[in-house]
Short mmCIF file of C-alpha atoms in Angstrom, two decimals:
data_model
loop_
_atom_site.label_atom_id
_atom_site.label_comp_id
_atom_site.label_asym_id
_atom_site.label_seq_id
_atom_site.Cartn_x
_atom_site.Cartn_y
_atom_site.Cartn_z
CA GLN A 21 0.00 0.00 0.00
CA ARG A 22 1.09 3.53 -0.73
CA ILE A 23 1.12 6.52 1.59
CA ASN A 24 0.60 9.91 -0.03
CA ILE A 25 1.85 12.94 1.89
CA LEU A 26 0.59 16.03 0.14
CA LEU A 27 0.98 19.56 1.49
CA SER A 28 1.20 18.46 5.09
CA VAL A 29 -1.90 16.24 4.87
CA LEU A 30 -1.49 12.52 5.53
CA PHE A 31 -3.76 10.24 3.57
CA VAL A 32 -3.42 6.59 4.62
CA PRO A 33 -4.94 4.09 2.19
CA THR A 34 -7.79 2.21 3.79
CA ILE A 35 -8.14 -1.54 3.99
CA LEU A 36 -10.96 -2.76 1.73
CA GLY A 37 -14.30 -1.86 3.25
CA GLN A 38 -12.72 0.06 6.12
CA GLY A 39 -13.75 3.70 6.64
CA CYS A 40 -11.41 6.65 6.38
CA SER A 41 -12.00 10.07 7.90
CA GLN A 42 -10.03 13.31 7.85
CA THR A 43 -10.61 16.78 9.28
CA LEU A 44 -8.54 19.25 7.28
CA GLN A 45 -7.63 22.92 7.63
CA VAL A 46 -7.08 24.77 4.36
CA ASP A 47 -5.72 28.19 3.54
CA ARG A 48 -5.13 29.99 0.25
CA ASN A 49 -2.55 27.38 -0.75
CA VAL A 50 -3.82 24.39 -2.68
CA MET A 51 -4.29 21.17 -0.72
CA ILE A 52 -4.68 17.79 -2.40
CA ILE A 53 -7.49 15.45 -1.43
CA SER A 54 -7.34 12.01 -3.03
CA SER A 55 -8.91 8.60 -2.66
CA PRO A 56 -7.06 5.75 -0.94
CA ASN A 57 -4.22 4.27 -3.03
CA TYR A 58 -4.41 7.12 -5.55
CA PRO A 59 -3.36 7.13 -8.39
CA GLU A 60 -4.25 3.44 -8.15
CA LYS A 61 -7.87 2.48 -7.67
CA TYR A 62 -9.59 2.35 -4.32
CA GLY A 63 -11.15 -0.92 -3.26
CA LYS A 64 -14.75 -2.03 -3.10
CA GLY A 65 -16.70 -0.88 -0.07
CA THR A 66 -14.45 2.12 0.51
CA GLN A 67 -16.07 4.81 2.67
CA CYS A 68 -14.24 8.13 3.18
CA THR A 69 -15.31 11.42 4.69
CA TRP A 70 -13.33 14.66 4.60
CA THR A 71 -14.44 17.67 6.63
CA VAL A 72 -12.63 20.73 5.27
CA ASN A 73 -12.41 23.95 7.27
CA ALA A 74 -11.27 27.31 5.95
CA PRO A 75 -10.48 30.43 8.01
CA THR A 76 -13.39 32.55 9.17
CA ASN A 77 -14.70 34.84 6.38
CA TYR A 78 -13.57 32.41 3.66
CA ASN A 79 -15.33 29.66 1.74
CA VAL A 80 -13.94 26.27 0.74
CA LYS A 81 -13.43 25.73 -2.99
CA LEU A 82 -13.20 22.11 -4.15
CA THR A 83 -12.08 21.20 -7.68
CA CYS A 84 -12.04 17.54 -8.72
CA THR A 85 -10.36 16.85 -12.05
CA ASP A 86 -9.46 13.15 -12.01
CA VAL A 87 -12.77 11.42 -11.38
CA GLU A 88 -13.54 7.76 -11.96
CA LEU A 89 -16.64 6.68 -10.06
CA PRO A 90 -18.17 3.55 -11.61
CA ASN A 91 -21.93 3.75 -12.06
CA VAL A 92 -24.41 0.93 -12.53
CA PHE A 93 -26.08 2.56 -15.53
CA ILE A 94 -24.37 3.82 -18.65
CA LEU A 95 -24.04 7.61 -18.78
CA GLY A 96 -25.87 7.89 -15.48
CA LEU A 97 -29.24 8.12 -17.21
CA PHE A 98 -30.98 6.89 -14.08
CA GLY A 99 -28.89 8.81 -11.59
CA CYS A 100 -25.95 7.65 -9.52
CA LEU A 101 -26.57 4.09 -8.37
CA GLY A 102 -22.94 3.00 -8.09
CA ASP A 103 -19.96 4.72 -6.46
CA THR A 104 -20.55 8.34 -5.54
CA VAL A 105 -19.00 11.47 -4.14
CA LYS A 106 -21.30 13.70 -2.11
CA VAL A 107 -20.44 17.31 -1.27
CA SER A 108 -22.29 19.21 1.45
CA PRO A 109 -21.78 22.98 1.01
CA THR A 110 -22.69 23.56 4.66
CA GLY A 111 -20.56 20.81 6.16
CA LYS A 112 -23.44 18.52 7.11
CA ALA A 113 -22.22 15.09 8.16
CA ASP A 114 -25.43 13.42 6.96
CA PHE A 115 -25.09 14.99 3.49
CA SER A 116 -28.78 15.95 3.54
CA ASP A 117 -28.06 19.02 1.38
CA ALA A 118 -25.29 17.49 -0.71
CA SER A 119 -24.71 17.43 -4.45
CA THR A 120 -24.00 13.91 -5.71
CA TYR A 121 -21.47 13.03 -8.42
CA CYS A 122 -20.60 9.83 -10.28
CA GLY A 123 -19.02 8.86 -13.58
CA THR A 124 -15.96 10.62 -14.96
CA ASP A 125 -16.89 14.30 -15.28
CA SER A 126 -14.81 16.83 -13.36
CA PHE A 127 -16.63 19.23 -11.03
CA THR A 128 -16.18 22.26 -8.79
CA GLU A 129 -18.04 23.15 -5.60
CA VAL A 130 -17.88 26.19 -3.31
CA SER A 131 -19.12 25.98 0.28
CA ASP A 132 -21.75 28.30 1.71
CA SER A 133 -19.58 29.14 4.70
CA ASN A 134 -16.10 28.15 5.87
CA VAL A 135 -16.80 24.42 6.11
CA MET A 136 -17.49 21.67 3.56
CA THR A 137 -17.96 17.93 3.93
CA ILE A 138 -16.99 15.49 1.17
CA GLY A 139 -17.99 11.83 1.18
CA LEU A 140 -16.69 9.04 -1.07
CA SER A 141 -18.81 5.91 -1.05
CA ALA A 142 -18.07 2.74 -3.03
CA THR A 143 -20.49 -0.17 -3.22
CA LYS A 144 -19.47 -3.60 -2.02
CA TYR A 145 -19.61 -4.69 -5.69
CA SER A 146 -17.45 -1.81 -6.97
CA LYS A 147 -14.67 -2.56 -9.42
CA GLY A 148 -12.77 0.34 -7.86
CA GLY A 149 -12.24 3.90 -9.00
CA LYS A 150 -10.28 7.01 -8.16
CA LEU A 151 -10.71 10.61 -7.11
CA ASN A 152 -8.22 13.46 -7.05
CA CYS A 153 -9.23 16.96 -5.98
CA THR A 154 -7.78 20.23 -4.77
CA ALA A 155 -9.20 22.27 -1.92
CA GLN A 156 -8.36 25.78 -0.81
CA ALA A 157 -9.75 28.72 1.08
CA TYR A 158 -11.67 30.93 -1.31
CA PHE A 159 -12.74 34.51 -0.85
CA SER A 160 -16.02 35.13 -2.62
CA PRO A 161 -15.97 38.52 -4.38
CA CYS A 162 -19.66 38.98 -3.61
CA ASN A 163 -18.75 39.21 0.07
CA CYS A 164 -17.27 42.62 -0.71
CA GLY A 165 -18.34 45.79 1.04
CA ARG A 166 -19.07 44.42 4.50
CA VAL A 167 -18.30 46.81 7.36
CA GLY A 168 -18.58 47.09 11.12
CA MET A 169 -18.12 43.32 11.67
CA SER A 170 -17.05 43.86 15.33
CA PRO A 171 -14.22 55.94 14.55
CA ARG A 172 -6.50 63.96 7.04
CA ILE A 173 -9.69 65.44 6.55
CA VAL A 174 -10.74 68.93 7.62
CA GLY A 175 -13.97 68.71 9.61
CA GLY A 176 -13.49 65.04 10.36
CA THR A 177 -13.95 62.96 13.51
CA ASP A 178 -12.32 59.86 14.93
CA ALA A 179 -13.30 56.76 12.96
CA LYS A 180 -13.70 53.14 13.92
CA GLN A 181 -11.27 51.17 11.78
CA THR A 182 -13.65 48.27 11.13
CA ASP A 183 -16.06 50.77 9.55
CA PHE A 184 -13.48 51.23 6.77
CA PRO A 185 -11.82 47.82 6.37
CA SER A 186 -11.00 48.42 2.69
CA LEU A 187 -8.90 51.50 3.52
CA VAL A 188 -5.11 51.18 3.29
CA ALA A 189 -2.35 53.66 3.95
CA ILE A 190 0.51 53.78 1.45
CA SER A 191 4.09 54.42 2.48
CA ASP A 192 7.64 54.33 1.13
CA ILE A 193 10.51 52.67 3.01
CA THR A 194 12.65 55.72 2.26
CA GLU A 195 10.20 57.94 4.14
CA HIS A 196 8.80 57.91 7.66
CA ASP A 197 5.16 58.72 7.13
CA LEU A 198 1.97 57.69 5.40
CA TYR A 199 1.80 59.83 2.30
CA CYS A 200 -1.22 58.36 0.49
CA HIS A 201 -4.24 56.08 0.74
CA GLY A 202 -5.92 53.35 -1.26
CA THR A 203 -8.89 50.97 -1.33
CA ILE A 204 -8.76 47.17 -1.35
CA ILE A 205 -10.91 45.75 -4.17
CA SER A 206 -9.69 42.13 -4.27
CA PRO A 207 -7.27 39.86 -2.38
CA ARG A 208 -4.26 41.41 -4.16
CA LYS A 209 -5.45 44.69 -5.66
CA VAL A 210 -5.63 48.24 -4.31
CA LEU A 211 -7.00 51.29 -6.10
CA THR A 212 -5.32 54.63 -5.53
CA ALA A 213 -4.62 57.96 -7.23
CA HIS A 214 -2.01 58.40 -9.95
CA ILE A 215 -0.05 60.82 -7.78
CA CYS A 216 0.44 58.11 -5.15
CA VAL A 217 2.73 56.11 -7.46
CA GLN A 218 4.11 58.91 -9.63
CA ASN A 219 7.91 58.56 -9.89
CA ARG A 220 7.92 55.96 -7.13
CA VAL A 221 10.13 52.85 -7.01
CA THR A 222 7.97 49.74 -6.76
CA SER A 223 10.27 47.84 -4.38
CA ASN A 224 10.12 50.75 -1.90
CA LEU A 225 6.33 50.78 -1.56
CA PHE A 226 4.18 49.04 1.02
CA VAL A 227 0.60 49.31 2.24
CA VAL A 228 -0.63 49.30 5.83
CA VAL A 229 -3.97 47.67 6.58
CA GLY A 230 -6.16 47.38 9.66
CA MET A 231 -4.70 50.47 11.32
CA GLN A 232 -6.67 52.42 13.92
CA GLU A 233 -3.86 54.58 15.30
CA LYS A 234 -0.42 55.65 14.15
CA LYS A 235 1.65 53.58 16.54
CA PRO A 236 3.78 50.41 16.24
CA ASP A 237 0.90 47.96 16.56
CA GLY A 238 -1.57 50.13 14.67
CA GLY A 239 -3.91 50.14 17.65
CA SER A 240 -5.75 47.19 16.14
CA PRO A 241 -5.50 43.37 16.07
CA TYR A 242 -5.90 43.56 12.30
CA TYR A 243 -2.83 45.72 11.68
CA SER A 244 -0.46 44.35 9.05
CA ILE A 245 1.96 45.46 6.32
CA TYR A 246 2.12 44.19 2.73
CA MET A 247 4.81 44.96 0.16
CA VAL A 248 3.82 46.17 -3.30
CA ASP A 249 4.67 43.89 -6.21
CA SER A 250 3.80 46.22 -9.09
CA PHE A 251 1.61 49.12 -10.14
CA ILE A 252 -0.01 50.45 -13.29
CA CYS A 253 -1.49 53.84 -14.19
CA LYS A 254 -4.44 54.49 -16.48
CA SER A 255 -2.51 57.31 -18.14
CA GLY A 256 -0.02 54.72 -19.39
CA ASP A 257 2.94 56.59 -17.91
CA CYS A 258 3.23 56.79 -14.15
CA SER A 259 6.07 59.32 -14.38
CA LYS A 260 3.93 62.03 -15.97
CA ASN A 261 1.09 64.12 -14.56
CA PRO A 262 -2.38 62.65 -15.20
CA ASP A 263 -5.34 64.48 -16.65
CA THR A 264 -8.76 64.50 -15.01
CA GLU A 265 -9.78 61.38 -16.94
CA SER A 266 -6.83 59.18 -15.96
CA ASP A 267 -6.14 59.95 -12.31
CA ILE A 268 -6.12 56.37 -11.05
CA ALA A 269 -3.59 53.59 -10.45
CA ILE A 270 -3.76 49.94 -9.42
CA LEU A 271 -1.34 48.47 -6.89
CA LYS A 272 -0.71 44.73 -6.91
CA ILE A 273 0.38 43.29 -3.57
CA LYS A 274 3.00 40.52 -3.32
CA ASP A 275 1.04 38.38 -0.85
CA GLU A 276 -2.72 38.10 -0.62
CA PHE A 277 -4.48 40.09 2.05
CA GLN A 278 -5.69 38.00 4.97
CA MET A 279 -9.35 38.96 5.11
CA ASN A 280 -10.80 39.71 8.54
CA PRO A 281 -13.14 42.30 10.11
CA GLY A 282 -10.46 44.97 9.74
CA VAL A 283 -9.26 44.04 6.23
CA TRP A 284 -11.97 43.65 3.61
CA PRO A 285 -12.51 44.75 -0.02
CA ALA A 286 -15.00 47.39 -1.07
CA CYS A 287 -17.39 46.59 -3.91
CA MET A 288 -17.04 48.25 -7.27
CA PRO A 289 -20.21 50.05 -8.41
CA PHE A 290 -21.31 47.78 -11.26
CA ASN A 291 -24.92 48.41 -10.26
CA TYR A 292 -24.49 52.16 -10.56
CA ARG A 293 -23.06 52.68 -14.04
CA THR A 294 -25.70 55.26 -14.93
CA SER A 295 -25.86 57.00 -11.56
CA THR A 296 -24.31 60.45 -11.10
CA PHE A 297 -24.74 60.21 -7.30
CA ALA A 298 -25.62 63.93 -7.34
CA GLY A 299 -27.45 64.73 -4.11
CA GLU A 300 -26.08 61.62 -2.38
CA ARG A 301 -23.62 61.61 0.50
CA VAL A 302 -20.38 59.63 0.53
CA GLN A 303 -18.01 58.83 3.34
CA VAL A 304 -14.24 59.15 3.36
CA ALA A 305 -11.61 58.17 5.92
CA GLY A 306 -7.89 58.52 6.33
CA TRP A 307 -4.90 60.09 8.04
CA GLY A 308 -4.69 63.32 6.03
CA GLN A 309 -4.08 66.68 7.69
CA ILE A 310 -7.00 67.92 9.81
CA SER A 311 -6.15 71.53 8.91
CA PRO A 312 -3.77 73.18 6.42
CA SER A 313 -1.19 73.91 9.14
CA ALA A 314 -1.67 70.80 11.27
CA GLU A 315 0.21 67.53 11.37
CA GLN A 316 -1.44 64.29 10.39
CA PRO A 317 -3.78 62.94 13.09
CA LYS A 318 -2.72 60.00 15.20
CA LYS A 319 -6.14 58.36 14.94
CA LEU A 320 -8.08 57.42 11.83
CA GLN A 321 -10.44 60.23 10.78
CA LYS A 322 -13.72 60.12 8.88
CA THR A 323 -16.18 62.59 7.42
CA THR A 324 -19.01 62.84 4.93
CA PHE A 325 -19.03 64.72 1.61
CA ASP A 326 -22.00 65.81 -0.50
CA VAL A 327 -21.89 64.85 -4.17
CA ILE A 328 -22.77 67.80 -6.41
CA ARG A 329 -23.62 67.98 -10.10
CA ASN A 330 -20.71 68.39 -12.48
CA THR A 331 -22.38 71.49 -13.93
CA GLU A 332 -22.36 73.13 -10.51
CA CYS A 333 -18.76 72.07 -10.08
CA LYS A 334 -17.74 73.68 -13.39
CA ARG A 335 -19.61 76.86 -12.55
CA THR A 336 -17.79 77.20 -9.22
CA LEU A 337 -14.31 76.28 -10.43
CA GLY A 338 -14.35 78.11 -13.72
CA GLY A 339 -11.54 76.91 -15.99
CA THR A 340 -10.97 73.49 -14.41
CA GLN A 341 -11.50 70.66 -16.88
CA ILE A 342 -14.38 68.51 -15.63
CA THR A 343 -15.77 65.58 -17.62
CA ASN A 344 -18.06 62.63 -17.11
CA SER A 345 -15.00 60.83 -15.76
CA ASN A 346 -15.15 63.03 -12.66
CA ILE A 347 -17.34 63.07 -9.58
CA CYS A 348 -17.43 66.34 -7.64
CA THR A 349 -17.96 66.70 -3.91
CA PHE A 350 -18.47 69.78 -1.77
CA THR A 351 -19.48 70.27 1.85
CA ASN A 352 -18.85 73.67 3.39
CA GLN A 353 -15.79 73.66 5.70
CA THR A 354 -15.24 69.93 5.13
CA TYR A 355 -12.72 69.13 2.42
CA PRO A 356 -9.66 67.01 1.54
CA CYS A 357 -6.33 68.33 2.73
CA GLY A 358 -2.68 67.29 2.67
CA LYS A 359 -1.97 63.57 2.23
CA ASP A 360 -5.62 62.66 1.61
CA SER A 361 -4.79 61.55 -1.96
CA GLY A 362 -5.95 58.09 -2.90
CA GLU A 363 -8.80 57.97 -0.41
CA GLY A 364 -11.98 56.37 -1.69
CA LEU A 365 -15.41 57.94 -1.76
CA TYR A 366 -17.60 55.28 -0.17
CA TYR A 367 -21.30 54.92 -0.94
CA THR A 368 -23.47 52.65 1.21
CA ALA A 369 -26.01 50.60 -0.74
CA GLU A 370 -29.44 49.65 0.62
CA ASN A 371 -28.09 46.24 1.64
CA GLY A 372 -25.40 47.94 3.73
CA HIS A 373 -22.52 47.02 1.45
CA ILE A 374 -19.90 49.69 0.77
CA HIS A 375 -19.03 50.65 -2.82
CA ILE A 376 -16.11 52.76 -3.90
CA VAL A 377 -17.60 55.37 -6.26
CA GLY A 378 -14.71 57.82 -6.46
CA ILE A 379 -11.03 58.43 -5.67
CA ILE A 380 -9.53 61.65 -4.32
CA GLY A 381 -6.55 62.59 -6.45
CA SER A 382 -4.56 65.38 -8.02
CA PHE A 383 -7.52 67.67 -8.69
CA ALA A 384 -9.04 67.75 -5.21
CA ASN A 385 -8.27 71.45 -4.46
CA ASN A 386 -6.57 70.27 -1.27
CA CYS A 387 -7.06 72.38 1.87
CA LYS A 388 -9.40 74.81 0.08
CA ASN A 389 -13.08 75.27 0.81
CA LEU A 390 -13.92 74.49 -2.82
CA PRO A 391 -15.45 71.55 -4.69
CA SER A 392 -13.15 68.55 -4.98
CA VAL A 393 -12.77 67.06 -8.47
CA ASN A 394 -12.35 63.30 -8.05
CA THR A 395 -12.08 60.25 -10.31
CA ARG A 396 -15.48 58.66 -10.98
CA MET A 397 -15.23 54.90 -10.55
CA THR A 398 -17.99 54.02 -13.02
CA SER A 399 -15.89 55.60 -15.77
CA VAL A 400 -12.79 53.49 -15.05
CA MET A 401 -14.26 50.13 -13.94
CA ASP A 402 -13.70 48.42 -17.29
CA TRP A 403 -10.07 49.55 -17.26
CA VAL A 404 -9.67 48.19 -13.73
CA VAL A 405 -11.15 44.80 -14.67
CA ASN A 406 -9.10 44.55 -17.85
CA ASN A 407 -5.91 45.30 -15.94
CA SER A 408 -6.54 42.96 -13.02
CA ASP A 409 -5.39 39.65 -14.46
CA ASP A 410 -5.92 37.67 -11.26
CA GLY A 411 -8.85 39.49 -9.70
CA GLU A 412 -12.48 38.62 -9.27
CA TYR A 413 -15.21 41.23 -8.89
CA CYS A 414 -18.84 40.91 -7.93
CA ASN A 415 -21.18 42.11 -10.65
CA PRO A 416 -24.85 41.17 -10.11
CA ASN A 417 -25.21 40.57 -13.85
CA LYS A 418 -21.85 38.96 -14.57
CA MET A 419 -18.98 37.60 -12.52
CA TYR A 420 -15.78 39.17 -13.73
CA ASN A 421 -13.00 36.62 -13.40
CA ARG A 422 -9.61 37.56 -14.79
CA GLY A 423 -7.70 34.40 -14.00
#
């Protein structure tokens, strides 16, 4: 008999007819789950159960590609009456809500929560078969925008960090401060303003997540630092100044974010492509200056901006170029100031999920009681999707999967 040791999981081939049972912990790395004696055939009467647990806030994704489960009837026209694999998406041991598979077709299942139960059952008359699958923790993109799972800006107040779990601070190892902000949109992607990466060296950049206060431990159990792997600018040249239609950049992080109540992606506004948001209110948060002459605050700040019509914005600002690619905000005596660049404008949907609908950038009229000209997310979403080769985004009408 053969013993397979795969990614720290020990699978001991069972004696014919003897049960096998495993409780497994998975993370974002791929774990192999295979039938006894694989790649040889399992024996008749084999009964195996795997209970797979992922970290809290993740799902379990199971992909089975080498499947040979003999069935009594050809092509399974009368269902699965021979060897089967059952998958319970809720982890039920009795498989009362399971999907049942037989034959040779590959399949993929995603759990409803962070646990899944898989059962292999061979009849006592089975000629033997085989099963080889991968399992890993999976973050569902449609879980985006959750907040408060446990409060920079002039006119702001202290913010609760878990109210803005998609917010990151951006820093440079050659400096000693947080000079910009960004918004998590997927396990490895952050949106920010063009100016936040302009003339920067990739290997010097890192993002800080889960930070409540500016101190060594971030004042939060969710505090962590991630190095930047690469970045790209919509303008096509990150060394040059952007125009009002291209003031956005994407950061790619070297290691995936560990999702938790203090680190969580915002949703992109696929449902709001035709909305101007004029008359709506959006929230912002960050560590920007609280007045033109003040230092950055030690605690995370938040405030609310009013979205105004672009026509009103043009009328107030005169010669500033404003297009449909911009979203303007103005609230008297509440405005972006130094080092607020890259902050997201967050809109709360009726279901409570947070969407990033704008980005504060180079045209924000920092520290002036004037309308802020920001990047409108609905105008750049397609560019973001097309330049996120390994991201997934939740669109109610279509799941964008770039990898």
